[in-house]
XYZ file of C-alpha atoms in Angstrom:
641
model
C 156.311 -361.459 45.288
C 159.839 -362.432 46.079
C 161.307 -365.984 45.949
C 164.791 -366.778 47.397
C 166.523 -369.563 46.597
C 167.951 -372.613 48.660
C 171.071 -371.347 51.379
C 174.068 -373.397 50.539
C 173.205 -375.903 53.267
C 176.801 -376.399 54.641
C 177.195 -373.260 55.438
C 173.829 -372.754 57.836
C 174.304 -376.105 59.485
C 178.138 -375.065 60.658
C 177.357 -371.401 61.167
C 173.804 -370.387 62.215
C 171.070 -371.419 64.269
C 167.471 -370.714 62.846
C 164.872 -370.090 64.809
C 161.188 -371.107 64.018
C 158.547 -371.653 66.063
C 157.539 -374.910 63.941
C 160.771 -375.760 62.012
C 160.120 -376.428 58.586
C 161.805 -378.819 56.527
C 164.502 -378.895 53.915
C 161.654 -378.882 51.186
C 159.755 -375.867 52.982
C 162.461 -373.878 52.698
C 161.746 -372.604 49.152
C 158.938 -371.877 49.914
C 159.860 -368.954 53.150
C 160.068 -365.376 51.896
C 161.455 -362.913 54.179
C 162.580 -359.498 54.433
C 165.809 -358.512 55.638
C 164.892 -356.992 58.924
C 162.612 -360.505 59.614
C 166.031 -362.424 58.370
C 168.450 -360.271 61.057
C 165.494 -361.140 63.757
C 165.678 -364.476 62.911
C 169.337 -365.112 62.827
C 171.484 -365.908 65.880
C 175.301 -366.269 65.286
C 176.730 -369.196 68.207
C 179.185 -367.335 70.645
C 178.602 -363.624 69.474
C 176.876 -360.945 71.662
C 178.390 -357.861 69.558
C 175.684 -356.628 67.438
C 177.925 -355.084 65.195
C 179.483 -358.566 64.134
C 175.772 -359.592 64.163
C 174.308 -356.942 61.356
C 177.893 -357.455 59.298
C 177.341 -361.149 59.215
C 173.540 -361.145 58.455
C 174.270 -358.695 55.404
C 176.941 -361.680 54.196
C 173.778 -363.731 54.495
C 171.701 -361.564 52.536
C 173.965 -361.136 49.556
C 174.030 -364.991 48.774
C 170.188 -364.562 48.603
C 168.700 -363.994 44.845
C 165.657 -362.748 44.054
C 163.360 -364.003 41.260
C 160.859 -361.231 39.922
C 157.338 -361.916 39.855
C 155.562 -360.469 36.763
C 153.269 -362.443 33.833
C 154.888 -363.796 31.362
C 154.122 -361.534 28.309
C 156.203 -358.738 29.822
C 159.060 -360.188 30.515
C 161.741 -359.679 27.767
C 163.530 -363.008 26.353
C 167.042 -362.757 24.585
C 166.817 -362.262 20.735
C 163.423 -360.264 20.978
C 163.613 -357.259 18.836
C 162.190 -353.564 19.443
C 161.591 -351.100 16.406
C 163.939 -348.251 18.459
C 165.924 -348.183 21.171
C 163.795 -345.857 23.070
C 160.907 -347.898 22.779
C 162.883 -351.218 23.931
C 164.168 -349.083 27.510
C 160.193 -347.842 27.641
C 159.746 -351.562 27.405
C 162.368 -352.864 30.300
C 161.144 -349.343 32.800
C 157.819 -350.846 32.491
C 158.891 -354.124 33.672
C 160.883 -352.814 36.100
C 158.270 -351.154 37.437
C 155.747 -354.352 37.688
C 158.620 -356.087 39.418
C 159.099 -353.706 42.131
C 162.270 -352.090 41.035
C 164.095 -349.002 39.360
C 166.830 -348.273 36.348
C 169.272 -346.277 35.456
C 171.327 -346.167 32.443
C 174.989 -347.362 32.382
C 176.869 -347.884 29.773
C 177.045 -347.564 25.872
C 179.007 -348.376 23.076
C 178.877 -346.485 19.318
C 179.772 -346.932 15.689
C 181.952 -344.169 14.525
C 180.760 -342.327 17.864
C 177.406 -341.582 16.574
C 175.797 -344.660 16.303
C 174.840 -346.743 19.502
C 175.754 -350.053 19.612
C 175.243 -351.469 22.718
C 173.377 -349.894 25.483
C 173.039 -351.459 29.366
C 170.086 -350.601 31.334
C 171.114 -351.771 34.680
C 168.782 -352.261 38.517
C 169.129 -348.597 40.224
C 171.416 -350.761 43.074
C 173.403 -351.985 40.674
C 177.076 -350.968 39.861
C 179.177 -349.222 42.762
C 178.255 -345.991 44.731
C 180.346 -343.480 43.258
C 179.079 -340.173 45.130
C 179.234 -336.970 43.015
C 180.514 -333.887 44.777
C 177.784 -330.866 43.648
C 177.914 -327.359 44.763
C 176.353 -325.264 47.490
C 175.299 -321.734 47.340
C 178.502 -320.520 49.094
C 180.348 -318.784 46.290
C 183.719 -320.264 47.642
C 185.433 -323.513 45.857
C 184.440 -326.122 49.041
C 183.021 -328.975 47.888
C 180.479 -331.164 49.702
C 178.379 -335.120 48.990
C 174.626 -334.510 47.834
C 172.561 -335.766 50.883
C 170.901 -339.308 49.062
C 168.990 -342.300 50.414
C 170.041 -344.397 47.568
C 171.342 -348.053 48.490
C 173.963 -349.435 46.478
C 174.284 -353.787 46.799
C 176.151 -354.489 43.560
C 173.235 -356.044 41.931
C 174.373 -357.648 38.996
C 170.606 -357.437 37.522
C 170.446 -355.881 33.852
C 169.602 -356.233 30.224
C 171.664 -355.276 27.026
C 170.011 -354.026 23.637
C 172.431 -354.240 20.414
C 171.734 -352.923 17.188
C 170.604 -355.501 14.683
C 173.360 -354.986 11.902
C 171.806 -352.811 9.109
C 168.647 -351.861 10.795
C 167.605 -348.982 13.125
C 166.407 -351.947 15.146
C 167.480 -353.010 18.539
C 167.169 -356.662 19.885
C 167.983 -358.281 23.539
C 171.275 -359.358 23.575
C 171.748 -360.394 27.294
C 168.960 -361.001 30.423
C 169.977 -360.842 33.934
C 166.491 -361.525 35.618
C 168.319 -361.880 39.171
C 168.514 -359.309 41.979
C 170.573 -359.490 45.251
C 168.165 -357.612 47.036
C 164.255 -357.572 48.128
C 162.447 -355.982 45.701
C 159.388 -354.126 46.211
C 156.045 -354.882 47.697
C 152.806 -353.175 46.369
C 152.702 -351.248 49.174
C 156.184 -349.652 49.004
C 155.939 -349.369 45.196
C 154.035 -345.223 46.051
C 157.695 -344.556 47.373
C 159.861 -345.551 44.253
C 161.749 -343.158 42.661
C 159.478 -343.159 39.190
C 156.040 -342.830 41.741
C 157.561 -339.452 43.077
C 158.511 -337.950 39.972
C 156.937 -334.880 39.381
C 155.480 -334.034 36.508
C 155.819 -330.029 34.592
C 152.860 -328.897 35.612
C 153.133 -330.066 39.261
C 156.609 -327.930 39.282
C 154.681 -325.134 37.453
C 152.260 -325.451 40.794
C 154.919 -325.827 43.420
C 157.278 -322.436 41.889
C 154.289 -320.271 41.854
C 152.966 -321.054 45.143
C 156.735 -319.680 45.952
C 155.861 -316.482 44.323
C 153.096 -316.320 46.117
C 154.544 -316.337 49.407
C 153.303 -320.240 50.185
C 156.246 -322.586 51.010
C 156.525 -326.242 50.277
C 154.572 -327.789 53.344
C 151.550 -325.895 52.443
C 151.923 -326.117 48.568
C 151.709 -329.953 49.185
C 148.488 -329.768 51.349
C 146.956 -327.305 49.217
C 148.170 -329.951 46.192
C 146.510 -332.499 47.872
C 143.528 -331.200 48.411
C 143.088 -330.183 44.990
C 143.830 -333.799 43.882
C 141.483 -335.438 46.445
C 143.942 -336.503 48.798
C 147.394 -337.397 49.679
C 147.195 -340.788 48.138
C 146.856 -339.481 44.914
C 149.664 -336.624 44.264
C 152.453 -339.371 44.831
C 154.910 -336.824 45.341
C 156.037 -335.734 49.211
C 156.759 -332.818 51.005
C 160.778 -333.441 50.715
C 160.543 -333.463 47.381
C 158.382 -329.951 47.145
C 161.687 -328.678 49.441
C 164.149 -330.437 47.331
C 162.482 -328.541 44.032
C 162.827 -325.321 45.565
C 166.533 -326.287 47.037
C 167.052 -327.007 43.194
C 165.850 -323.842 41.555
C 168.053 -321.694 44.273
C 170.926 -323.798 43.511
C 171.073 -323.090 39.561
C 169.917 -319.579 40.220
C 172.551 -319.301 42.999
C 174.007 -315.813 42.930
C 172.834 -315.080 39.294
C 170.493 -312.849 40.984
C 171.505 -309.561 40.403
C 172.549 -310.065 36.373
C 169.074 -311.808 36.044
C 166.858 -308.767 37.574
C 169.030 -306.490 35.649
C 168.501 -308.203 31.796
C 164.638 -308.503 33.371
C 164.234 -304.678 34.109
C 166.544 -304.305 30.421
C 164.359 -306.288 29.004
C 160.763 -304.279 30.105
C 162.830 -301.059 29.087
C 163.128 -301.910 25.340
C 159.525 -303.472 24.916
C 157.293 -302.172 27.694
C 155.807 -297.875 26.636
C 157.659 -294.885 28.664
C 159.407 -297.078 31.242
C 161.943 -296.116 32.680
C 164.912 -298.216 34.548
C 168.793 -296.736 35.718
C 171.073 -298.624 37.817
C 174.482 -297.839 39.056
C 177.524 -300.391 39.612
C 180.503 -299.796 41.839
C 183.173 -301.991 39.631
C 181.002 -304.957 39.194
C 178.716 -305.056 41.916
C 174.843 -303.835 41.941
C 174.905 -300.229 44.026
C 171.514 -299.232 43.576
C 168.109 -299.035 40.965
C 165.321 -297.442 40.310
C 162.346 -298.188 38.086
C 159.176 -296.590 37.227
C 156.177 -297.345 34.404
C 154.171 -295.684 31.896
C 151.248 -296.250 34.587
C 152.697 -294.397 37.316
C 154.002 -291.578 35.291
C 150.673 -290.773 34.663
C 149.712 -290.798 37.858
C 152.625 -289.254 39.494
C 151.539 -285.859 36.779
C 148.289 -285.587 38.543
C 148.757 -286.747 42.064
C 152.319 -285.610 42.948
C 152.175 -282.639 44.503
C 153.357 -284.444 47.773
C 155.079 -287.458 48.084
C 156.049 -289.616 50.895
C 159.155 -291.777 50.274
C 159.461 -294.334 52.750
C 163.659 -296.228 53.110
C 162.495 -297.931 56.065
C 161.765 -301.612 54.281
C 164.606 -303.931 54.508
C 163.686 -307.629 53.821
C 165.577 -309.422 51.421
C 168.426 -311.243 51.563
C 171.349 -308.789 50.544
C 169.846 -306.433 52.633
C 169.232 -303.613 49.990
C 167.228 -301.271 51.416
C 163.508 -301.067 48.750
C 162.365 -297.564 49.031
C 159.199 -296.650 47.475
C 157.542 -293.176 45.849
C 154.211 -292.815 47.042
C 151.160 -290.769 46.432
C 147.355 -290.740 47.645
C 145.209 -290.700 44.337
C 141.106 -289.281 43.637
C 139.607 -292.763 45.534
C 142.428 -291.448 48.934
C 144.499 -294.885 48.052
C 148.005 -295.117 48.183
C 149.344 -295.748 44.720
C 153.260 -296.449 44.226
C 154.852 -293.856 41.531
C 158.428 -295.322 41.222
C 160.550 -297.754 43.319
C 164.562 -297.973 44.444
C 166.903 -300.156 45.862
C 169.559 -299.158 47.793
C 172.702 -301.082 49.088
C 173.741 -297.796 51.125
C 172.185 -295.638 52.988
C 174.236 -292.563 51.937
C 173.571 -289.070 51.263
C 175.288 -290.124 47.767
C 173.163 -293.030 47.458
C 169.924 -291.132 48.293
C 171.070 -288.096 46.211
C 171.296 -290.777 42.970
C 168.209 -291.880 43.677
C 165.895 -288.529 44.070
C 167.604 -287.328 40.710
C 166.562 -290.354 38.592
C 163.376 -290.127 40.015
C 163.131 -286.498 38.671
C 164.729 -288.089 35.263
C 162.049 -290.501 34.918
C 159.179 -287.913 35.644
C 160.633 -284.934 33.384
C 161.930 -283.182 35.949
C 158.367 -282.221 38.136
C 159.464 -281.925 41.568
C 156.547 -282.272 44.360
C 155.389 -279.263 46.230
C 155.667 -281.180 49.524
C 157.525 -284.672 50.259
C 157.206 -286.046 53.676
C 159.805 -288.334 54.671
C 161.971 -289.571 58.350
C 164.238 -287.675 60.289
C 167.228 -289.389 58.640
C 169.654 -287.029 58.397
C 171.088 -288.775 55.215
C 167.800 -288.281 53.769
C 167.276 -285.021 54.418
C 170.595 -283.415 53.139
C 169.481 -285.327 49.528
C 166.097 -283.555 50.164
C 167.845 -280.114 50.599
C 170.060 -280.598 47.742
C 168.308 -282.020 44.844
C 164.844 -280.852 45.936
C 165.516 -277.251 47.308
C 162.206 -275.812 46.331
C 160.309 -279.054 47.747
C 159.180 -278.756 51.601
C 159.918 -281.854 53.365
C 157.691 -282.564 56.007
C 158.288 -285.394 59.257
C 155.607 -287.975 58.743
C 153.521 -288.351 61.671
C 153.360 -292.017 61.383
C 157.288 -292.623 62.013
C 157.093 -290.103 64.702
C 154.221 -291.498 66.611
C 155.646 -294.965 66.580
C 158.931 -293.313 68.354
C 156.486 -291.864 70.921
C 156.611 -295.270 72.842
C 160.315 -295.614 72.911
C 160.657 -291.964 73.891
C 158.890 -292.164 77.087
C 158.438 -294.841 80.183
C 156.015 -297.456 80.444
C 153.369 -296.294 82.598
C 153.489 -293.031 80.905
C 152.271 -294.607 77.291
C 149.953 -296.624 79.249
C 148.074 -293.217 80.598
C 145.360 -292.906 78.888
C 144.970 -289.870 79.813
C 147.994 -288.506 78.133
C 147.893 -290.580 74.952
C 144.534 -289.406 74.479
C 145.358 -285.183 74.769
C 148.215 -285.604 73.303
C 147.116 -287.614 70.008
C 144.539 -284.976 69.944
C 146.549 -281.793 69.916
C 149.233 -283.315 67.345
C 146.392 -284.427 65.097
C 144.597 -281.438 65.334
C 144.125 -279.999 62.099
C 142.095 -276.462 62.565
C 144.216 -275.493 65.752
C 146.116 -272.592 65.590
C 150.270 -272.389 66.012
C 149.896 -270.361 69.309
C 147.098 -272.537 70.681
C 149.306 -275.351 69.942
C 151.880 -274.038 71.744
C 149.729 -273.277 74.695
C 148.517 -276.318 75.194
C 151.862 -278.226 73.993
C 153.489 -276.532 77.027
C 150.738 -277.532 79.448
C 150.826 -281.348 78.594
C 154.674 -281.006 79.203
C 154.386 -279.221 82.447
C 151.598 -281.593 83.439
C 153.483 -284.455 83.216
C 156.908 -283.337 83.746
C 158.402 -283.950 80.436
C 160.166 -280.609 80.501
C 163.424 -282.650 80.375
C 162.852 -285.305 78.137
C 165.229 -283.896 75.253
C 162.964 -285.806 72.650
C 159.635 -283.799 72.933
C 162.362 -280.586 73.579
C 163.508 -281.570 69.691
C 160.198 -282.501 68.406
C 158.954 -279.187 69.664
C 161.905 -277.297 67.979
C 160.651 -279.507 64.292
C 157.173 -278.339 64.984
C 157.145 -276.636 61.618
C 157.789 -280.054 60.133
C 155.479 -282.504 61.717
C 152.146 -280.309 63.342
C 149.591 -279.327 60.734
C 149.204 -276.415 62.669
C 152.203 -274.819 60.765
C 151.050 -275.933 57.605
C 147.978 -276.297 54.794
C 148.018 -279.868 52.802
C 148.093 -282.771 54.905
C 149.124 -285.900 53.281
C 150.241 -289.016 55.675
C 151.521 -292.673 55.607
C 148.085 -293.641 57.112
C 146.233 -296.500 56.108
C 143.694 -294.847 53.635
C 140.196 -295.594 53.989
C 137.991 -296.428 50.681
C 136.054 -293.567 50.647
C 134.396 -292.449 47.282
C 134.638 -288.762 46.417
C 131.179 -288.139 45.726
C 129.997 -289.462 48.645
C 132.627 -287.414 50.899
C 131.029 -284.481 48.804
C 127.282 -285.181 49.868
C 127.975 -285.722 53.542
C 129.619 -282.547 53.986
C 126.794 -281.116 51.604
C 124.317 -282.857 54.247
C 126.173 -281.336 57.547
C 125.951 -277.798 56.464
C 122.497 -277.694 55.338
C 121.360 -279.762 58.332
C 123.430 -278.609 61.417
C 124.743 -275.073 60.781
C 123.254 -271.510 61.221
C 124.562 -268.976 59.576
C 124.533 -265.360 60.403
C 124.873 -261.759 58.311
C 127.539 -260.184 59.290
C 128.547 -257.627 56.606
C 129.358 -257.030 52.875
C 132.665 -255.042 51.738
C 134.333 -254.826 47.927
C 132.069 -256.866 46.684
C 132.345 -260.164 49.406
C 129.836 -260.905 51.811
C 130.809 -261.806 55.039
C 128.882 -264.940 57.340
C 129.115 -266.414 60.447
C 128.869 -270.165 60.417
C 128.389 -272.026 63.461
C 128.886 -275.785 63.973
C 127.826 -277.340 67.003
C 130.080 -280.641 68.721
C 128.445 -283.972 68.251
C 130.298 -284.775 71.490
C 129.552 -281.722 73.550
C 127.586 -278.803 73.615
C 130.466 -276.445 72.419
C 129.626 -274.564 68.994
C 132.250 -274.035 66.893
C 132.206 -270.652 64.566
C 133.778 -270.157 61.130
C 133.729 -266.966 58.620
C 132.503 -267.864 55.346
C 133.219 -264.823 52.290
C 131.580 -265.252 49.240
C 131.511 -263.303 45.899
C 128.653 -262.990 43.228
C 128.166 -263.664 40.685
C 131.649 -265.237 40.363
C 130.795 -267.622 42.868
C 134.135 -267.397 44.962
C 133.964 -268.624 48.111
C 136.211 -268.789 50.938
C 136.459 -270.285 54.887
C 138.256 -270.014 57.619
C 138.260 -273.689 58.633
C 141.042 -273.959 55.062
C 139.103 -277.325 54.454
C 139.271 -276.720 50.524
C 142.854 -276.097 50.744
C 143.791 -278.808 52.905
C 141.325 -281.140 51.596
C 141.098 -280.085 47.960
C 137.161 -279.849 48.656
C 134.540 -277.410 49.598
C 133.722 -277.462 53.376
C 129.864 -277.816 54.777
C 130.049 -274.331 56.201
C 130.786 -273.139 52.228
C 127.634 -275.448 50.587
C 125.522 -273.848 53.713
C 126.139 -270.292 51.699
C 126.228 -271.343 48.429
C 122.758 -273.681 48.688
C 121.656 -270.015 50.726
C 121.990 -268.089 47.338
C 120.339 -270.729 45.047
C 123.930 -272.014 43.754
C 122.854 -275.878 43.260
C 126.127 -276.972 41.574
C 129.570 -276.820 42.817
C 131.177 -273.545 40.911
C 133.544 -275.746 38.394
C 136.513 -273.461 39.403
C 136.388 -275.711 42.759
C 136.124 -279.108 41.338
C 139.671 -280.157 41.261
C 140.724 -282.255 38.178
C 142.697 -284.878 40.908
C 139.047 -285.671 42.139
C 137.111 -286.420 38.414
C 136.836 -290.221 37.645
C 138.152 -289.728 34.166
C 141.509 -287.725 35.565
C 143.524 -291.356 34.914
C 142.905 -293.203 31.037
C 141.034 -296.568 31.588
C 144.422 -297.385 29.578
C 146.509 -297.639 32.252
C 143.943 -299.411 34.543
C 143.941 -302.764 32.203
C 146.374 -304.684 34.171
C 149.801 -306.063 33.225
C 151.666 -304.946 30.426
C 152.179 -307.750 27.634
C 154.912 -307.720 24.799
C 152.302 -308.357 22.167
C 150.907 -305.377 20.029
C 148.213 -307.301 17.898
C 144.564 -308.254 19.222
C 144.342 -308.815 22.624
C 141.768 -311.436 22.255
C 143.562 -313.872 20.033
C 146.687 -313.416 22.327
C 144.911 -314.401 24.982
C 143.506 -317.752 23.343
C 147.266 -318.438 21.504
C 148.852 -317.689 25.156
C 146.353 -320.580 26.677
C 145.928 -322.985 24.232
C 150.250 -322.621 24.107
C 150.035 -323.200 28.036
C 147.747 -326.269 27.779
C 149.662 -327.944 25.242
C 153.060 -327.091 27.397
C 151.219 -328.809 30.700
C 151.410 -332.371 28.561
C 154.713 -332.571 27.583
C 157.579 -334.391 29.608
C 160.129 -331.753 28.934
C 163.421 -334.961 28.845
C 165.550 -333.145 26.849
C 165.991 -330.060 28.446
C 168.138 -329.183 30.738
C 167.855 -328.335 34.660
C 168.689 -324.640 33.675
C 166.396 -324.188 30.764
C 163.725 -325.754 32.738
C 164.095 -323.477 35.985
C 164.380 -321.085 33.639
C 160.960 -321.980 32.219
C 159.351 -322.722 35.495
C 160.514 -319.124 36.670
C 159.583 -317.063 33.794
C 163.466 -315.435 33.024
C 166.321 -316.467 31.224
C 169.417 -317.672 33.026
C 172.350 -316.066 31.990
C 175.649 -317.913 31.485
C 178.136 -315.400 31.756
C 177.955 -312.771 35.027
C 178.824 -309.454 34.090
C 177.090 -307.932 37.996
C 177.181 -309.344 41.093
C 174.819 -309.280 44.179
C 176.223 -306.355 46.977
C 178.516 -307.378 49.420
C 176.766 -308.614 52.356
């Protein structure tokens, strides 16, 4: 509790007018304790209505109060008492401080031969004069601006000084000022002091890699709290979860660029076959491109076609991430090297196809599918002339809805026939065209110059007009072997097959399939060859597909062939095409067991999450907390934005 002294009696008989509901007596006063809002309440100034001269005169009041701290007697510090280290005598006075309901800061010191202190003042946080220090924002220009603070500044003249005791390493009380000028705090408030809401390492740890993690600091803090068993028990708030993060951008600031590029540096010279380039136009970041041992390997058996996709733009500078991707044995995408582009140039996109061919020993892909941006496709033409590029369906269909008027894309009519003739994999180029020009005439799109250029790109978007197949769709899981035994099922199950003749050696069937939807049979030639075991069918599923078709297991399983003939087992589909090697997660510096890295790396982590890292600095600690090392000196900048 808080005890104010006895107002100087003169000056509240000629001045004020208090108002009690029973008025207490000269010898009750002592006794009274109120806050400062309760005094202002209280207090009514004769022949004064302004409020502003009210509040300036009740904090006149105020100041002539002094307030007496409340704490037993064994921790508070008498003159002359003597402390084995300095340290341990502040440890001392924060303690008390914090019984009392207040907070400290240091002030100032005096030294022997400027090494040695000899007198150091610990001093009441509202002690001293407000001296606002101008800090910096993340504008890169000079302006200068006052840190936003809460901090109340009364001149409180409350502090204690520790000398040195001559010849010792000993410190001893030299001076005790036990009086404040303000209220100090209750028990209640005492959750909202300064030293409460500290955070601790680990709880910074906790609030950067919820960041990285795509969880800001309103939801890091109820996730904290949860964890800790309720709000009451974390301390910290949400402002100060936003102020950490405010903090880390600040000291990172626009180090950005030279920090990612000593990163990618760094993974270069430790991390097995990976590859990293990066171009600078003076001394800003152009472009980069990066690629690991891991998706080498895959990019050597899955990269016959590619789709490379420079439609992503999402962070700050606006760089432009462009992916490599290819569909691997289980039909998921898998990423086989990664750019970023500040321009969308046919120089920039040049750059970037021939590292890519750098980093993968020069294999082009057979077939890369990519937009219809013109930039991209004069790169495509020039570094990859023997590559066919191909429109991806996906980009195209989305452009279907701006292309044409609202009640149009509602038909359902029309969506329906014409998702079904685009995606229509076993139609023939003249059928297509048939039926293309009857959905047009239908609907009277014949001047719609869109589907007039789509229809002249035909050749690079239909799979009519071509054999592989491979789009941006979202991949189902679907296990090889199981895609095998269904179509394995199907033809043994559903379709007859017919005789038809045998010439050089082949033998010629008719397959037919009947519709699950209709009663429409569909009919396929099937050609095989013994005892080779060659077969082939019209339907080009093993050549689109990479797989044997049910109409080709109906004639094999008709001839007693029980295995698939190895010649058509693809290497792309075996489960052992990729080393379990690359399939062991991250990479890690370390070369010796993995095991006892592991434990060192924990029991190393565990020790770090008790320390109170005090003597480093707000760099090497955001540092820390982020993983990278802050440079000092910025050799590239971020791109112009």
């Amino acid at each position: 509790m808080s005890h104010p002294k006895e107002i100087d009696k003169s000056i509240a008989t000629d001045t004020i007018i208090v108002e009690i509901n029973s008025s207490p007596n000269d010898e009750q006063i002592n006794s009274i304790s109120f806050t400062s809002k309760e005094l202002q309440n209280m207090i009514r100034i004769e022949g004064e209505s302004s409020n502003s001269t009210n509040e300036s005169y009740c904090s006149n009041i105020i100041e002539e109060f002094e307030y007496k701290t409340d704490v037993p007697t064994e921790f508070v510090l008498v003159v002359n008492s003597v402390f084995k280290s300095l340290n341990l005598a502040g440890k001392m006075y924060t303690d008390y401080a914090e019984m009392a309901g207040f907070q400290t800061r240091l002030s100032s010191q005096s030294k022997y031969n400027s090494q040695i202190i000899k007198e150091k003042y610990v001093i009441c946080n509202r002690g001293d004069k407000d001296k606002p220090k101008p800090c910096d924002t993340l504008s890169t220009s000079s302006v200068k601006r006052k840190p936003n603070s809460n901090k109340i500044i009364t001149g409180c003249t409350a502090k204690i000084i520790f000398e040195i005791v001559y010849g010792t390493t000993d410190y001893k009380v030299k001076k005790f000022f036990e009086m404040h000028n303000h209220p100090l705090e209750s028990i209640e408030e005492k959750p909202y002091m300064k030293k409460a809401r500290r955070m601790s390492y680990s709880e910074k740890e906790f609030v950067v890699r919820a960041s990285k993690a795509k969880i800001g600091p309103i939801m890091a803090h109820k996730i904290r709290a949860v964890l800790k068993g309720g709000y009451k028990y974390v301390g910290t708030k949400v402002t100060d979860y936003k102020n950490l993060r405010i903090g880390v951008n600040r000291i990172l600031c626009y180090k950005d660029a030279q920090i990612m590029i000593n990163k990618m540096n760094d993974r270069r010279d430790h991390y097995p076959n990976y590859s990293f380039e990066f171009p600078c136009d003076g001394d800003l970041l152009v472009a980069m491109f990066w690629v690991d041992e891991r998706e080498k390997a895959f990019y050597a058996e899955f990269g016959e076609v590619i789709s490379f996709d420079a439609t992503l733009r999402t962070n700050k500078y606006k760089m432009v991430f462009v992916p490599f991707t290819v569909v691997d044995h289980h039909k998921k995408s898998v990423i086989v090297g990664a750019g970023l582009l500040s321009r969308e140039t046919i120089e920039s996109y040049e750059w970037l196809f021939k590292a890519f061919l750098r980093a993968h020993e020069g294999k082009a892909p057979k077939i890369i599918l990519i937009d219809q941006d013109a930039s991209i496709k004069q790169a495509v033409e020039s570094v990859l002339p023997n590559s066919r590029h191909i429109l991806c369906m996906w980009h195209i269909m989305k452009n279907l809805q701006a292309k044409v008027t609202g009640d149009l894309f509602k038909n359902k009519d029309f969506k329906k026939r014409f998702n079904k003739l685009v995606w229509n994999m076993h139609i023939k180029p003249d059928e297509f065209e048939k039926k293309w020009d009857l959905i047009i005439n239908e609907f009277n799109l014949e001047d719609k110059r869109w589907f007039n250029d789509m229809f002249e790109l035909r050749d690079k978007w239909i799979p009519a007009y071509f054999t592989i197949q491979k789009q941006r769709n979202t991949q189902q899981e679907l296990d090889h072997q199981t895609k095998k035994a269904k179509e394995i099922y199907k033809g043994s199950w559903y379709c007859q097959y017919e005789h038809l003749a045998t010439k050089n050696g082949w033998e010629l069937y008719k397959v037919e399939q009947p519709n699950k939807n209709s009663e429409l049979i569909t009919e396929f030639e099937v050609e095989i060859k013994l005892p080779t075991n060659d077969v082939k069918c019209t339907c080009e599923h093993f050549n689109r597909f990479g797989t044997l078709c049910r109409h080709a297991f109906n004639i094999l399983m008709k001839h007693g062939i029980k295995e698939i003939p190895e010649h058509y087992i693809r290497n792309r589909w075996r489960k052992d095409v990729i080393s379990r090697h690359y399939n062991f997660g991250r990479h890690v510096y370390d070369i010796g067991d993995s095991e006892i890295n592991r434990s060192v790396n924990q029991a190393y982590y565990n020790f770090e999450a008790c320390l109170e890292y005090k003597n480093r600095t707000d760099v090497e600690e955001v540092g820390k907390l982020m993983g990278i090392s802050i440079p000092k000196d910025i050799d590239i900048n971020v791109p112009n934005v």
